[in-house]
PDB file of C-alpha atoms in Angstrom:
ATOM      1  CA  MET O 360     192.192 -84.240 193.199  1.00  0.00           C
ATOM      2  CA  THR O 361     191.395 -84.806 189.517  1.00  0.00           C
ATOM      3  CA  LEU O 362     187.776 -85.837 189.067  1.00  0.00           C
ATOM      4  CA  ALA O 363     187.039 -88.101 186.147  1.00  0.00           C
ATOM      5  CA  LEU O 364     183.337 -88.444 186.981  1.00  0.00           C
ATOM      6  CA  GLU O 365     180.863 -86.445 189.023  1.00  0.00           C
ATOM      7  CA  ALA O 366     177.184 -87.364 189.269  1.00  0.00           C
ATOM      8  CA  VAL O 367     174.998 -84.867 191.133  1.00  0.00           C
ATOM      9  CA  GLN O 368     171.403 -85.525 192.244  1.00  0.00           C
ATOM     10  CA  VAL O 369     170.772 -87.898 189.319  1.00  0.00           C
ATOM     11  CA  THR O 370     167.177 -89.120 189.131  1.00  0.00           C
ATOM     12  CA  LYS O 371     165.437 -91.420 186.653  1.00  0.00           C
ATOM     13  CA  GLU O 372     161.691 -92.015 186.719  1.00  0.00           C
ATOM     14  CA  TYR O 373     159.318 -94.130 184.642  1.00  0.00           C
ATOM     15  CA  PRO O 374     155.524 -94.279 184.444  1.00  0.00           C
ATOM     16  CA  SER O 375     154.193 -97.288 186.335  1.00  0.00           C
ATOM     17  CA  PRO O 376     152.830-100.144 184.177  1.00  0.00           C
ATOM     18  CA  SER O 377     149.314 -99.339 185.355  1.00  0.00           C
ATOM     19  CA  GLY O 378     149.756 -95.725 184.286  1.00  0.00           C
ATOM     20  CA  ASP O 379     148.576 -94.319 187.594  1.00  0.00           C
ATOM     21  CA  GLY O 380     151.908 -93.465 189.179  1.00  0.00           C
ATOM     22  CA  ILE O 381     155.667 -93.027 188.853  1.00  0.00           C
ATOM     23  CA  ILE O 382     158.431 -95.551 189.473  1.00  0.00           C
ATOM     24  CA  THR O 383     161.710 -93.995 190.621  1.00  0.00           C
ATOM     25  CA  ALA O 384     164.528 -96.230 189.383  1.00  0.00           C
ATOM     26  CA  VAL O 385     167.314 -93.896 190.538  1.00  0.00           C
ATOM     27  CA  ASP O 386     166.658 -91.344 193.260  1.00  0.00           C
ATOM     28  CA  ARG O 387     169.000 -88.346 193.617  1.00  0.00           C
ATOM     29  CA  MET O 388     172.088 -90.506 193.237  1.00  0.00           C
ATOM     30  CA  GLU O 389     175.490 -88.918 193.761  1.00  0.00           C
ATOM     31  CA  MET O 390     179.020 -90.194 193.205  1.00  0.00           C
ATOM     32  CA  ALA O 391     182.449 -88.942 192.246  1.00  0.00           C
ATOM     33  CA  LEU O 392     185.499 -90.801 190.929  1.00  0.00           C
ATOM     34  CA  GLU O 393     189.073 -89.679 190.625  1.00  0.00           C
ATOM     35  CA  ARG O 394     191.359 -90.779 187.840  1.00  0.00           C
ATOM     36  CA  GLY O 395     193.061 -94.039 188.754  1.00  0.00           C
ATOM     37  CA  GLU O 396     190.118 -95.282 190.849  1.00  0.00           C
ATOM     38  CA  PHE O 397     188.470 -98.670 190.349  1.00  0.00           C
ATOM     39  CA  VAL O 398     185.063 -98.687 192.043  1.00  0.00           C
ATOM     40  CA  ALA O 399     182.430-101.396 192.478  1.00  0.00           C
ATOM     41  CA  LEU O 400     178.724-100.540 192.301  1.00  0.00           C
ATOM     42  CA  VAL O 401     176.727-103.158 194.201  1.00  0.00           C
ATOM     43  CA  GLY O 402     173.219-103.731 195.458  1.00  0.00           C
ATOM     44  CA  PRO O 403     170.328-106.184 195.236  1.00  0.00           C
ATOM     45  CA  SER O 404     168.421-106.769 192.009  1.00  0.00           C
ATOM     46  CA  GLY O 405     166.206-103.809 191.212  1.00  0.00           C
ATOM     47  CA  SER O 406     168.354-101.349 193.157  1.00  0.00           C
ATOM     48  CA  GLY O 407     169.011 -99.196 190.079  1.00  0.00           C
ATOM     49  CA  LYS O 408     172.614-100.193 189.324  1.00  0.00           C
ATOM     50  CA  THR O 409     172.135-100.935 185.621  1.00  0.00           C
ATOM     51  CA  THR O 410     169.964 -97.858 185.115  1.00  0.00           C
ATOM     52  CA  MET O 411     172.634 -95.722 186.754  1.00  0.00           C
ATOM     53  CA  LEU O 412     175.340 -97.265 184.595  1.00  0.00           C
ATOM     54  CA  ALA O 413     173.310 -96.591 181.431  1.00  0.00           C
ATOM     55  CA  MET O 414     172.985 -92.927 182.403  1.00  0.00           C
ATOM     56  CA  LEU O 415     176.707 -92.655 183.147  1.00  0.00           C
ATOM     57  CA  ALA O 416     177.338 -94.110 179.702  1.00  0.00           C
ATOM     58  CA  GLY O 417     175.130 -91.513 178.054  1.00  0.00           C
ATOM     59  CA  LEU O 418     172.803 -94.220 176.771  1.00  0.00           C
ATOM     60  CA  LEU O 419     169.891 -93.089 178.940  1.00  0.00           C
ATOM     61  CA  ALA O 420     168.936 -89.543 179.890  1.00  0.00           C
ATOM     62  CA  PRO O 421     168.118 -88.746 183.520  1.00  0.00           C
ATOM     63  CA  ASN O 422     165.014 -86.778 184.413  1.00  0.00           C
ATOM     64  CA  SER O 423     167.119 -84.443 186.521  1.00  0.00           C
ATOM     65  CA  GLY O 424     170.628 -83.998 187.808  1.00  0.00           C
ATOM     66  CA  ALA O 425     174.044 -83.613 186.208  1.00  0.00           C
ATOM     67  CA  ILE O 426     176.611 -86.145 184.997  1.00  0.00           C
ATOM     68  CA  ARG O 427     180.049 -84.675 184.343  1.00  0.00           C
ATOM     69  CA  ILE O 428     182.818 -86.706 182.734  1.00  0.00           C
ATOM     70  CA  ALA O 429     186.170 -85.012 182.231  1.00  0.00           C
ATOM     71  CA  GLY O 430     184.410 -81.811 183.283  1.00  0.00           C
ATOM     72  CA  GLN O 431     181.734 -81.961 180.574  1.00  0.00           C
ATOM     73  CA  ASP O 432     178.060 -82.451 181.385  1.00  0.00           C
ATOM     74  CA  LEU O 433     176.488 -85.303 179.408  1.00  0.00           C
ATOM     75  CA  THR O 434     173.000 -84.066 180.212  1.00  0.00           C
ATOM     76  CA  GLN O 435     173.595 -80.775 178.392  1.00  0.00           C
ATOM     77  CA  MET O 436     174.764 -82.354 175.138  1.00  0.00           C
ATOM     78  CA  ARG O 437     172.784 -82.997 172.003  1.00  0.00           C
ATOM     79  CA  GLU O 438     172.535 -86.619 170.890  1.00  0.00           C
ATOM     80  CA  ARG O 439     175.207 -86.291 168.198  1.00  0.00           C
ATOM     81  CA  GLU O 440     177.573 -84.568 170.629  1.00  0.00           C
ATOM     82  CA  ARG O 441     176.933 -87.229 173.247  1.00  0.00           C
ATOM     83  CA  THR O 442     177.639 -90.044 170.774  1.00  0.00           C
ATOM     84  CA  ALA O 443     180.959 -88.502 169.730  1.00  0.00           C
ATOM     85  CA  PHE O 444     181.886 -87.810 173.352  1.00  0.00           C
ATOM     86  CA  ARG O 445     181.038 -91.384 174.350  1.00  0.00           C
ATOM     87  CA  ARG O 446     183.382 -92.796 171.715  1.00  0.00           C
ATOM     88  CA  ARG O 447     186.258 -90.648 172.954  1.00  0.00           C
ATOM     89  CA  GLU O 448     185.795 -90.605 176.708  1.00  0.00           C
ATOM     90  CA  ILE O 449     183.861 -93.736 177.755  1.00  0.00           C
ATOM     91  CA  GLY O 450     184.917 -97.383 177.414  1.00  0.00           C
ATOM     92  CA  PHE O 451     182.580-100.346 177.866  1.00  0.00           C
ATOM     93  CA  THR O 452     183.028-103.899 179.095  1.00  0.00           C
ATOM     94  CA  PHE O 453     179.833-105.901 179.490  1.00  0.00           C
ATOM     95  CA  GLN O 454     178.846-109.441 180.405  1.00  0.00           C
ATOM     96  CA  ASP O 455     178.157-110.173 176.744  1.00  0.00           C
ATOM     97  CA  ASN O 456     181.415-108.862 175.371  1.00  0.00           C
ATOM     98  CA  ASN O 457     179.933-108.260 171.894  1.00  0.00           C
ATOM     99  CA  LEU O 458     183.112-109.083 170.019  1.00  0.00           C
ATOM    100  CA  VAL O 459     182.735-109.056 166.249  1.00  0.00           C
ATOM    101  CA  PRO O 460     182.783-112.797 165.419  1.00  0.00           C
ATOM    102  CA  TYR O 461     184.611-112.535 162.092  1.00  0.00           C
ATOM    103  CA  LEU O 462     187.409-110.272 163.393  1.00  0.00           C
ATOM    104  CA  THR O 463     190.486-111.516 165.218  1.00  0.00           C
ATOM    105  CA  ALA O 464     191.287-110.447 168.781  1.00  0.00           C
ATOM    106  CA  LEU O 465     193.630-107.743 167.481  1.00  0.00           C
ATOM    107  CA  GLU O 466     191.160-106.583 164.826  1.00  0.00           C
ATOM    108  CA  ASN O 467     188.375-106.323 167.417  1.00  0.00           C
ATOM    109  CA  VAL O 468     190.474-103.896 169.428  1.00  0.00           C
ATOM    110  CA  GLU O 469     191.625-101.994 166.335  1.00  0.00           C
ATOM    111  CA  TYR O 470     188.002-101.626 165.230  1.00  0.00           C
ATOM    112  CA  MET O 471     187.458 -98.982 167.908  1.00  0.00           C
ATOM    113  CA  LEU O 472     190.397 -97.038 166.475  1.00  0.00           C
ATOM    114  CA  ARG O 473     188.756 -97.113 163.063  1.00  0.00           C
ATOM    115  CA  LEU O 474     185.489 -95.781 164.489  1.00  0.00           C
ATOM    116  CA  ASN O 475     187.331 -92.799 165.974  1.00  0.00           C
ATOM    117  CA  GLY O 476     189.528 -92.165 162.947  1.00  0.00           C
ATOM    118  CA  GLU O 477     192.649 -93.086 164.916  1.00  0.00           C
ATOM    119  CA  TYR O 478     193.724 -96.169 163.023  1.00  0.00           C
ATOM    120  CA  ASP O 479     197.362 -95.162 162.676  1.00  0.00           C
ATOM    121  CA  ARG O 480     200.659 -96.769 163.578  1.00  0.00           C
ATOM    122  CA  PRO O 481     200.715 -95.570 167.230  1.00  0.00           C
ATOM    123  CA  GLY O 482     197.133 -96.787 167.651  1.00  0.00           C
ATOM    124  CA  ARG O 483     197.889-100.211 166.202  1.00  0.00           C
ATOM    125  CA  GLU O 484     200.956-100.536 168.408  1.00  0.00           C
ATOM    126  CA  ARG O 485     198.873 -99.629 171.444  1.00  0.00           C
ATOM    127  CA  ALA O 486     196.258-102.265 170.539  1.00  0.00           C
ATOM    128  CA  ARG O 487     198.922-104.951 170.340  1.00  0.00           C
ATOM    129  CA  GLU O 488     200.576-103.748 173.555  1.00  0.00           C
ATOM    130  CA  LEU O 489     197.304-103.870 175.499  1.00  0.00           C
ATOM    131  CA  LEU O 490     196.589-107.441 174.384  1.00  0.00           C
ATOM    132  CA  VAL O 491     200.119-108.517 175.244  1.00  0.00           C
ATOM    133  CA  ARG O 492     199.786-106.955 178.719  1.00  0.00           C
ATOM    134  CA  LEU O 493     196.571-108.929 179.105  1.00  0.00           C
ATOM    135  CA  GLY O 494     198.404-112.178 178.377  1.00  0.00           C
ATOM    136  CA  LEU O 495     197.049-112.660 174.855  1.00  0.00           C
ATOM    137  CA  GLU O 496     200.269-112.399 172.882  1.00  0.00           C
ATOM    138  CA  GLU O 497     199.711-115.865 171.392  1.00  0.00           C
ATOM    139  CA  ARG O 498     196.047-115.194 170.570  1.00  0.00           C
ATOM    140  CA  LEU O 499     196.251-111.972 168.545  1.00  0.00           C
ATOM    141  CA  LYS O 500     195.066-113.673 165.353  1.00  0.00           C
ATOM    142  CA  SER O 501     192.445-115.880 167.012  1.00  0.00           C
ATOM    143  CA  LEU O 502     188.757-115.405 166.292  1.00  0.00           C
ATOM    144  CA  PRO O 503     186.390-115.038 169.279  1.00  0.00           C
ATOM    145  CA  ARG O 504     185.100-118.615 168.877  1.00  0.00           C
ATOM    146  CA  GLN O 505     188.691-119.824 169.298  1.00  0.00           C
ATOM    147  CA  LEU O 506     189.055-118.030 172.651  1.00  0.00           C
ATOM    148  CA  SER O 507     187.924-119.051 176.120  1.00  0.00           C
ATOM    149  CA  GLY O 508     185.395-116.912 177.988  1.00  0.00           C
ATOM    150  CA  GLY O 509     188.130-115.309 180.058  1.00  0.00           C
ATOM    151  CA  GLN O 510     190.217-114.566 176.973  1.00  0.00           C
ATOM    152  CA  GLN O 511     187.231-112.972 175.254  1.00  0.00           C
ATOM    153  CA  GLN O 512     186.636-110.737 178.267  1.00  0.00           C
ATOM    154  CA  ARG O 513     190.284-109.677 178.224  1.00  0.00           C
ATOM    155  CA  VAL O 514     189.908-108.686 174.577  1.00  0.00           C
ATOM    156  CA  ALA O 515     186.841-106.662 175.582  1.00  0.00           C
ATOM    157  CA  ILE O 516     188.854-104.949 178.326  1.00  0.00           C
ATOM    158  CA  ALA O 517     191.576-104.024 175.827  1.00  0.00           C
ATOM    159  CA  ARG O 518     188.904-102.681 173.475  1.00  0.00           C
ATOM    160  CA  SER O 519     187.404-100.552 176.263  1.00  0.00           C
ATOM    161  CA  LEU O 520     190.813 -98.986 176.979  1.00  0.00           C
ATOM    162  CA  ILE O 521     192.178 -98.565 173.452  1.00  0.00           C
ATOM    163  CA  ASN O 522     190.920 -94.994 173.004  1.00  0.00           C
ATOM    164  CA  GLN O 523     192.369 -94.002 176.392  1.00  0.00           C
ATOM    165  CA  PRO O 524     188.954 -93.014 177.797  1.00  0.00           C
ATOM    166  CA  THR O 525     188.412 -91.039 180.959  1.00  0.00           C
ATOM    167  CA  LEU O 526     185.843 -93.545 182.266  1.00  0.00           C
ATOM    168  CA  VAL O 527     185.491 -97.313 181.845  1.00  0.00           C
ATOM    169  CA  LEU O 528     182.160 -98.993 182.664  1.00  0.00           C
ATOM    170  CA  ALA O 529     181.796-102.731 183.244  1.00  0.00           C
ATOM    171  CA  ASP O 530     178.371-104.331 183.713  1.00  0.00           C
ATOM    172  CA  GLU O 531     178.673-107.787 185.302  1.00  0.00           C
ATOM    173  CA  PRO O 532     181.871-108.576 183.347  1.00  0.00           C
ATOM    174  CA  THR O 533     182.429-111.901 185.168  1.00  0.00           C
ATOM    175  CA  ALA O 534     178.884-113.276 185.312  1.00  0.00           C
ATOM    176  CA  SER O 535     179.513-115.923 182.656  1.00  0.00           C
ATOM    177  CA  LEU O 536     182.984-116.921 183.893  1.00  0.00           C
ATOM    178  CA  ASP O 537     184.125-119.547 186.357  1.00  0.00           C
ATOM    179  CA  THR O 538     185.672-118.362 189.608  1.00  0.00           C
ATOM    180  CA  GLU O 539     189.326-118.587 188.572  1.00  0.00           C
ATOM    181  CA  ARG O 540     188.821-116.733 185.294  1.00  0.00           C
ATOM    182  CA  ALA O 541     186.575-114.162 186.997  1.00  0.00           C
ATOM    183  CA  PHE O 542     189.281-113.253 189.496  1.00  0.00           C
ATOM    184  CA  GLN O 543     191.868-113.056 186.706  1.00  0.00           C
ATOM    185  CA  VAL O 544     189.695-110.717 184.640  1.00  0.00           C
ATOM    186  CA  VAL O 545     188.894-108.339 187.514  1.00  0.00           C
ATOM    187  CA  GLU O 546     192.468-108.285 188.810  1.00  0.00           C
ATOM    188  CA  THR O 547     193.778-107.524 185.322  1.00  0.00           C
ATOM    189  CA  MET O 548     191.201-104.795 184.832  1.00  0.00           C
ATOM    190  CA  ALA O 549     192.146-103.193 188.152  1.00  0.00           C
ATOM    191  CA  GLN O 550     195.840-103.278 187.252  1.00  0.00           C
ATOM    192  CA  LEU O 551     195.227-101.604 183.894  1.00  0.00           C
ATOM    193  CA  VAL O 552     192.907 -98.954 185.330  1.00  0.00           C
ATOM    194  CA  HIS O 553     195.587 -98.004 187.859  1.00  0.00           C
ATOM    195  CA  ALA O 554     198.447 -98.168 185.353  1.00  0.00           C
ATOM    196  CA  GLU O 555     196.553 -96.218 182.689  1.00  0.00           C
ATOM    197  CA  ASN O 556     195.219 -93.676 185.218  1.00  0.00           C
ATOM    198  CA  ARG O 557     191.601 -94.218 184.111  1.00  0.00           C
ATOM    199  CA  ALA O 558     188.512 -94.271 186.287  1.00  0.00           C
ATOM    200  CA  ALA O 559     186.338 -97.391 186.228  1.00  0.00           C
ATOM    201  CA  ILE O 560     183.032 -98.590 187.652  1.00  0.00           C
ATOM    202  CA  MET O 561     182.168-102.276 187.803  1.00  0.00           C
ATOM    203  CA  VAL O 562     178.622-103.417 188.527  1.00  0.00           C
ATOM    204  CA  THR O 563     178.677-106.865 190.110  1.00  0.00           C
ATOM    205  CA  HIS O 564     176.470-109.213 192.106  1.00  0.00           C
ATOM    206  CA  ASP O 565     179.492-111.296 193.129  1.00  0.00           C
ATOM    207  CA  LEU O 566     180.813-109.597 196.261  1.00  0.00           C
ATOM    208  CA  ARG O 567     184.042-111.574 196.062  1.00  0.00           C
ATOM    209  CA  MET O 568     185.085-109.487 193.048  1.00  0.00           C
ATOM    210  CA  VAL O 569     185.235-106.230 195.024  1.00  0.00           C
ATOM    211  CA  GLU O 570     188.513-107.386 196.565  1.00  0.00           C
ATOM    212  CA  TYR O 571     190.338-105.583 193.765  1.00  0.00           C
ATOM    213  CA  CYS O 572     188.359-102.333 194.056  1.00  0.00           C
ATOM    214  CA  ASP O 573     189.422 -99.108 195.732  1.00  0.00           C
ATOM    215  CA  ARG O 574     185.909 -98.297 196.913  1.00  0.00           C
ATOM    216  CA  VAL O 575     182.501 -99.970 196.988  1.00  0.00           C
ATOM    217  CA  ILE O 576     179.324 -97.956 196.413  1.00  0.00           C
ATOM    218  CA  GLN O 577     176.106 -99.611 197.484  1.00  0.00           C
ATOM    219  CA  MET O 578     172.683 -98.761 196.045  1.00  0.00           C
ATOM    220  CA  VAL O 579     169.367 -99.793 197.594  1.00  0.00           C
ATOM    221  CA  ASP O 580     165.985 -98.842 196.111  1.00  0.00           C
ATOM    222  CA  GLY O 581     167.593 -96.434 193.680  1.00  0.00           C
ATOM    223  CA  ARG O 582     169.445 -94.490 196.353  1.00  0.00           C
ATOM    224  CA  LEU O 583     172.995 -94.305 197.639  1.00  0.00           C
ATOM    225  CA  GLU O 584     173.013 -96.482 200.747  1.00  0.00           C
ATOM    226  CA  ARG O 585     176.657 -96.333 201.809  1.00  0.00           C
ATOM    227  CA  VAL O 586     180.236 -96.186 200.560  1.00  0.00           C
ATOM    228  CA  LEU O 587     183.026 -98.505 201.702  1.00  0.00           C
ATOM    229  CA  SER O 588     186.295 -96.672 201.252  1.00  0.00           C
ATOM    230  CA  THR O 589     188.774 -98.427 203.542  1.00  0.00           C
ATOM    231  CA  ARG O 590     190.563-101.690 202.866  1.00  0.00           C
ATOM    232  CA  GLU O 591     189.282-103.044 206.190  1.00  0.00           C
ATOM    233  CA  ASP O 592     185.642-102.419 205.265  1.00  0.00           C
ATOM    234  CA  ILE O 593     186.073-103.951 201.798  1.00  0.00           C
ATOM    235  CA  THR O 594     187.794-106.981 203.304  1.00  0.00           C
ATOM    236  CA  CYS O 595     184.838-107.430 205.654  1.00  0.00           C
ATOM    237  CA  LEU O 596     182.508-107.408 202.661  1.00  0.00           C
ATOM    238  CA  VAL O 597     184.573-110.069 200.893  1.00  0.00           C
ATOM    239  CA  ASN O 598     185.351-112.136 204.001  1.00  0.00           C
ATOM    240  CA  PRO O 599     182.519-111.501 206.448  1.00  0.00           C
ATOM    241  CA  ALA O 600     183.769-114.220 208.820  1.00  0.00           C
ATOM    242  CA  LEU O 601     186.560-111.826 209.774  1.00  0.00           C
ATOM    243  CA  CYS O 602     184.093-109.225 211.040  1.00  0.00           C
ATOM    244  CA  GLU O 603     181.094-108.774 213.231  1.00  0.00           C
ATOM    245  CA  ARG O 604     178.335-110.449 211.245  1.00  0.00           C
ATOM    246  CA  ILE O 605     174.815-109.401 210.351  1.00  0.00           C
ATOM    247  CA  PRO O 606     172.524-111.004 207.770  1.00  0.00           C
ATOM    248  CA  LEU O 607     172.936-109.748 204.232  1.00  0.00           C
ATOM    249  CA  ALA O 608     169.145-109.770 204.031  1.00  0.00           C
ATOM    250  CA  VAL O 609     169.230-106.584 206.109  1.00  0.00           C
ATOM    251  CA  LEU O 610     170.899-104.926 203.119  1.00  0.00           C
ATOM    252  CA  GLY O 611     168.459-106.432 200.638  1.00  0.00           C
ATOM    253  CA  TYR O 612     170.582-109.359 199.442  1.00  0.00           C
ATOM    254  CA  GLU O 613     169.608-113.001 199.414  1.00  0.00           C
ATOM    255  CA  GLU O 614     171.883-115.442 201.191  1.00  0.00           C
ATOM    256  CA  ASP O 615     173.960-117.427 198.750  1.00  0.00           C
ATOM    257  CA  GLU O 616     175.414-120.614 200.171  1.00  0.00           C
ATOM    258  CA  ALA O 617     177.401-121.301 197.017  1.00  0.00           C
ATOM    259  CA  LEU O 618     179.345-118.069 197.449  1.00  0.00           C
ATOM    260  CA  GLN O 619     179.352-118.363 201.238  1.00  0.00           C
ATOM    261  CA  VAL O 620     178.828-114.609 201.351  1.00  0.00           C
ATOM    262  CA  GLN O 621     176.045-114.277 203.861  1.00  0.00           C
ATOM    263  CA  TYR O 622     176.997-111.495 206.234  1.00  0.00           C
ATOM    264  CA  VAL O 623     178.361-107.973 206.123  1.00  0.00           C
ATOM    265  CA  GLU O 624     179.687-105.649 208.806  1.00  0.00           C
ATOM    266  CA  LEU O 625     177.810-102.360 209.096  1.00  0.00           C
TER     267      LEU O 625
END
């Protein structure tokens, strides 16, 4: 087993707004990912998903615990070391894809090569190859405003993979997309993570998207609640009508008639 990520007893606390107590956003959270794994991180609002993702990205320091990526502990690095490490080993894909508006699709991906001093011929060829694999061969010279939402997200996925990172993090990457484009984006991301032998974590509120994931990690109140690691369990989460049904409210979710995802098998 080759671990890409290991988080051990990670805790993040904040002073309460009133100043008379402590709020624990993440409570002794643990997880491990192998290379080639695409994992969903789910849970109700306020469960600590985004805080956990920020710590995994090295953007937020935990109060305690260890976060090891490619065998190196982020929590033991100085800020400059962490920034350099993040550029090399961590890729990002977020809901707001943050493409540079005056750069073309190809230039947006190549920009990450420039930041890492790897803007050479092999790098440029890899940038073009990634975009072609993502179905954007005809849009290489298009500016972001000339691309659909799904196309922009695919550019962001290519950008997150261009430096061949150990870990890719995606925070609600489909929240602004319609259903068809959302499925296309997540399926494509899963295919590339497997083909490129990266590890990836996707935070999502849309339980339908976990269909393409290898495992599902659920957080509740800042803690690890459970892990779904079999295809049968994940299918039950996506299609609860196929399984024994219990209200999602038991797990802290609100029923969503539009998604028709109201029940989960324990």
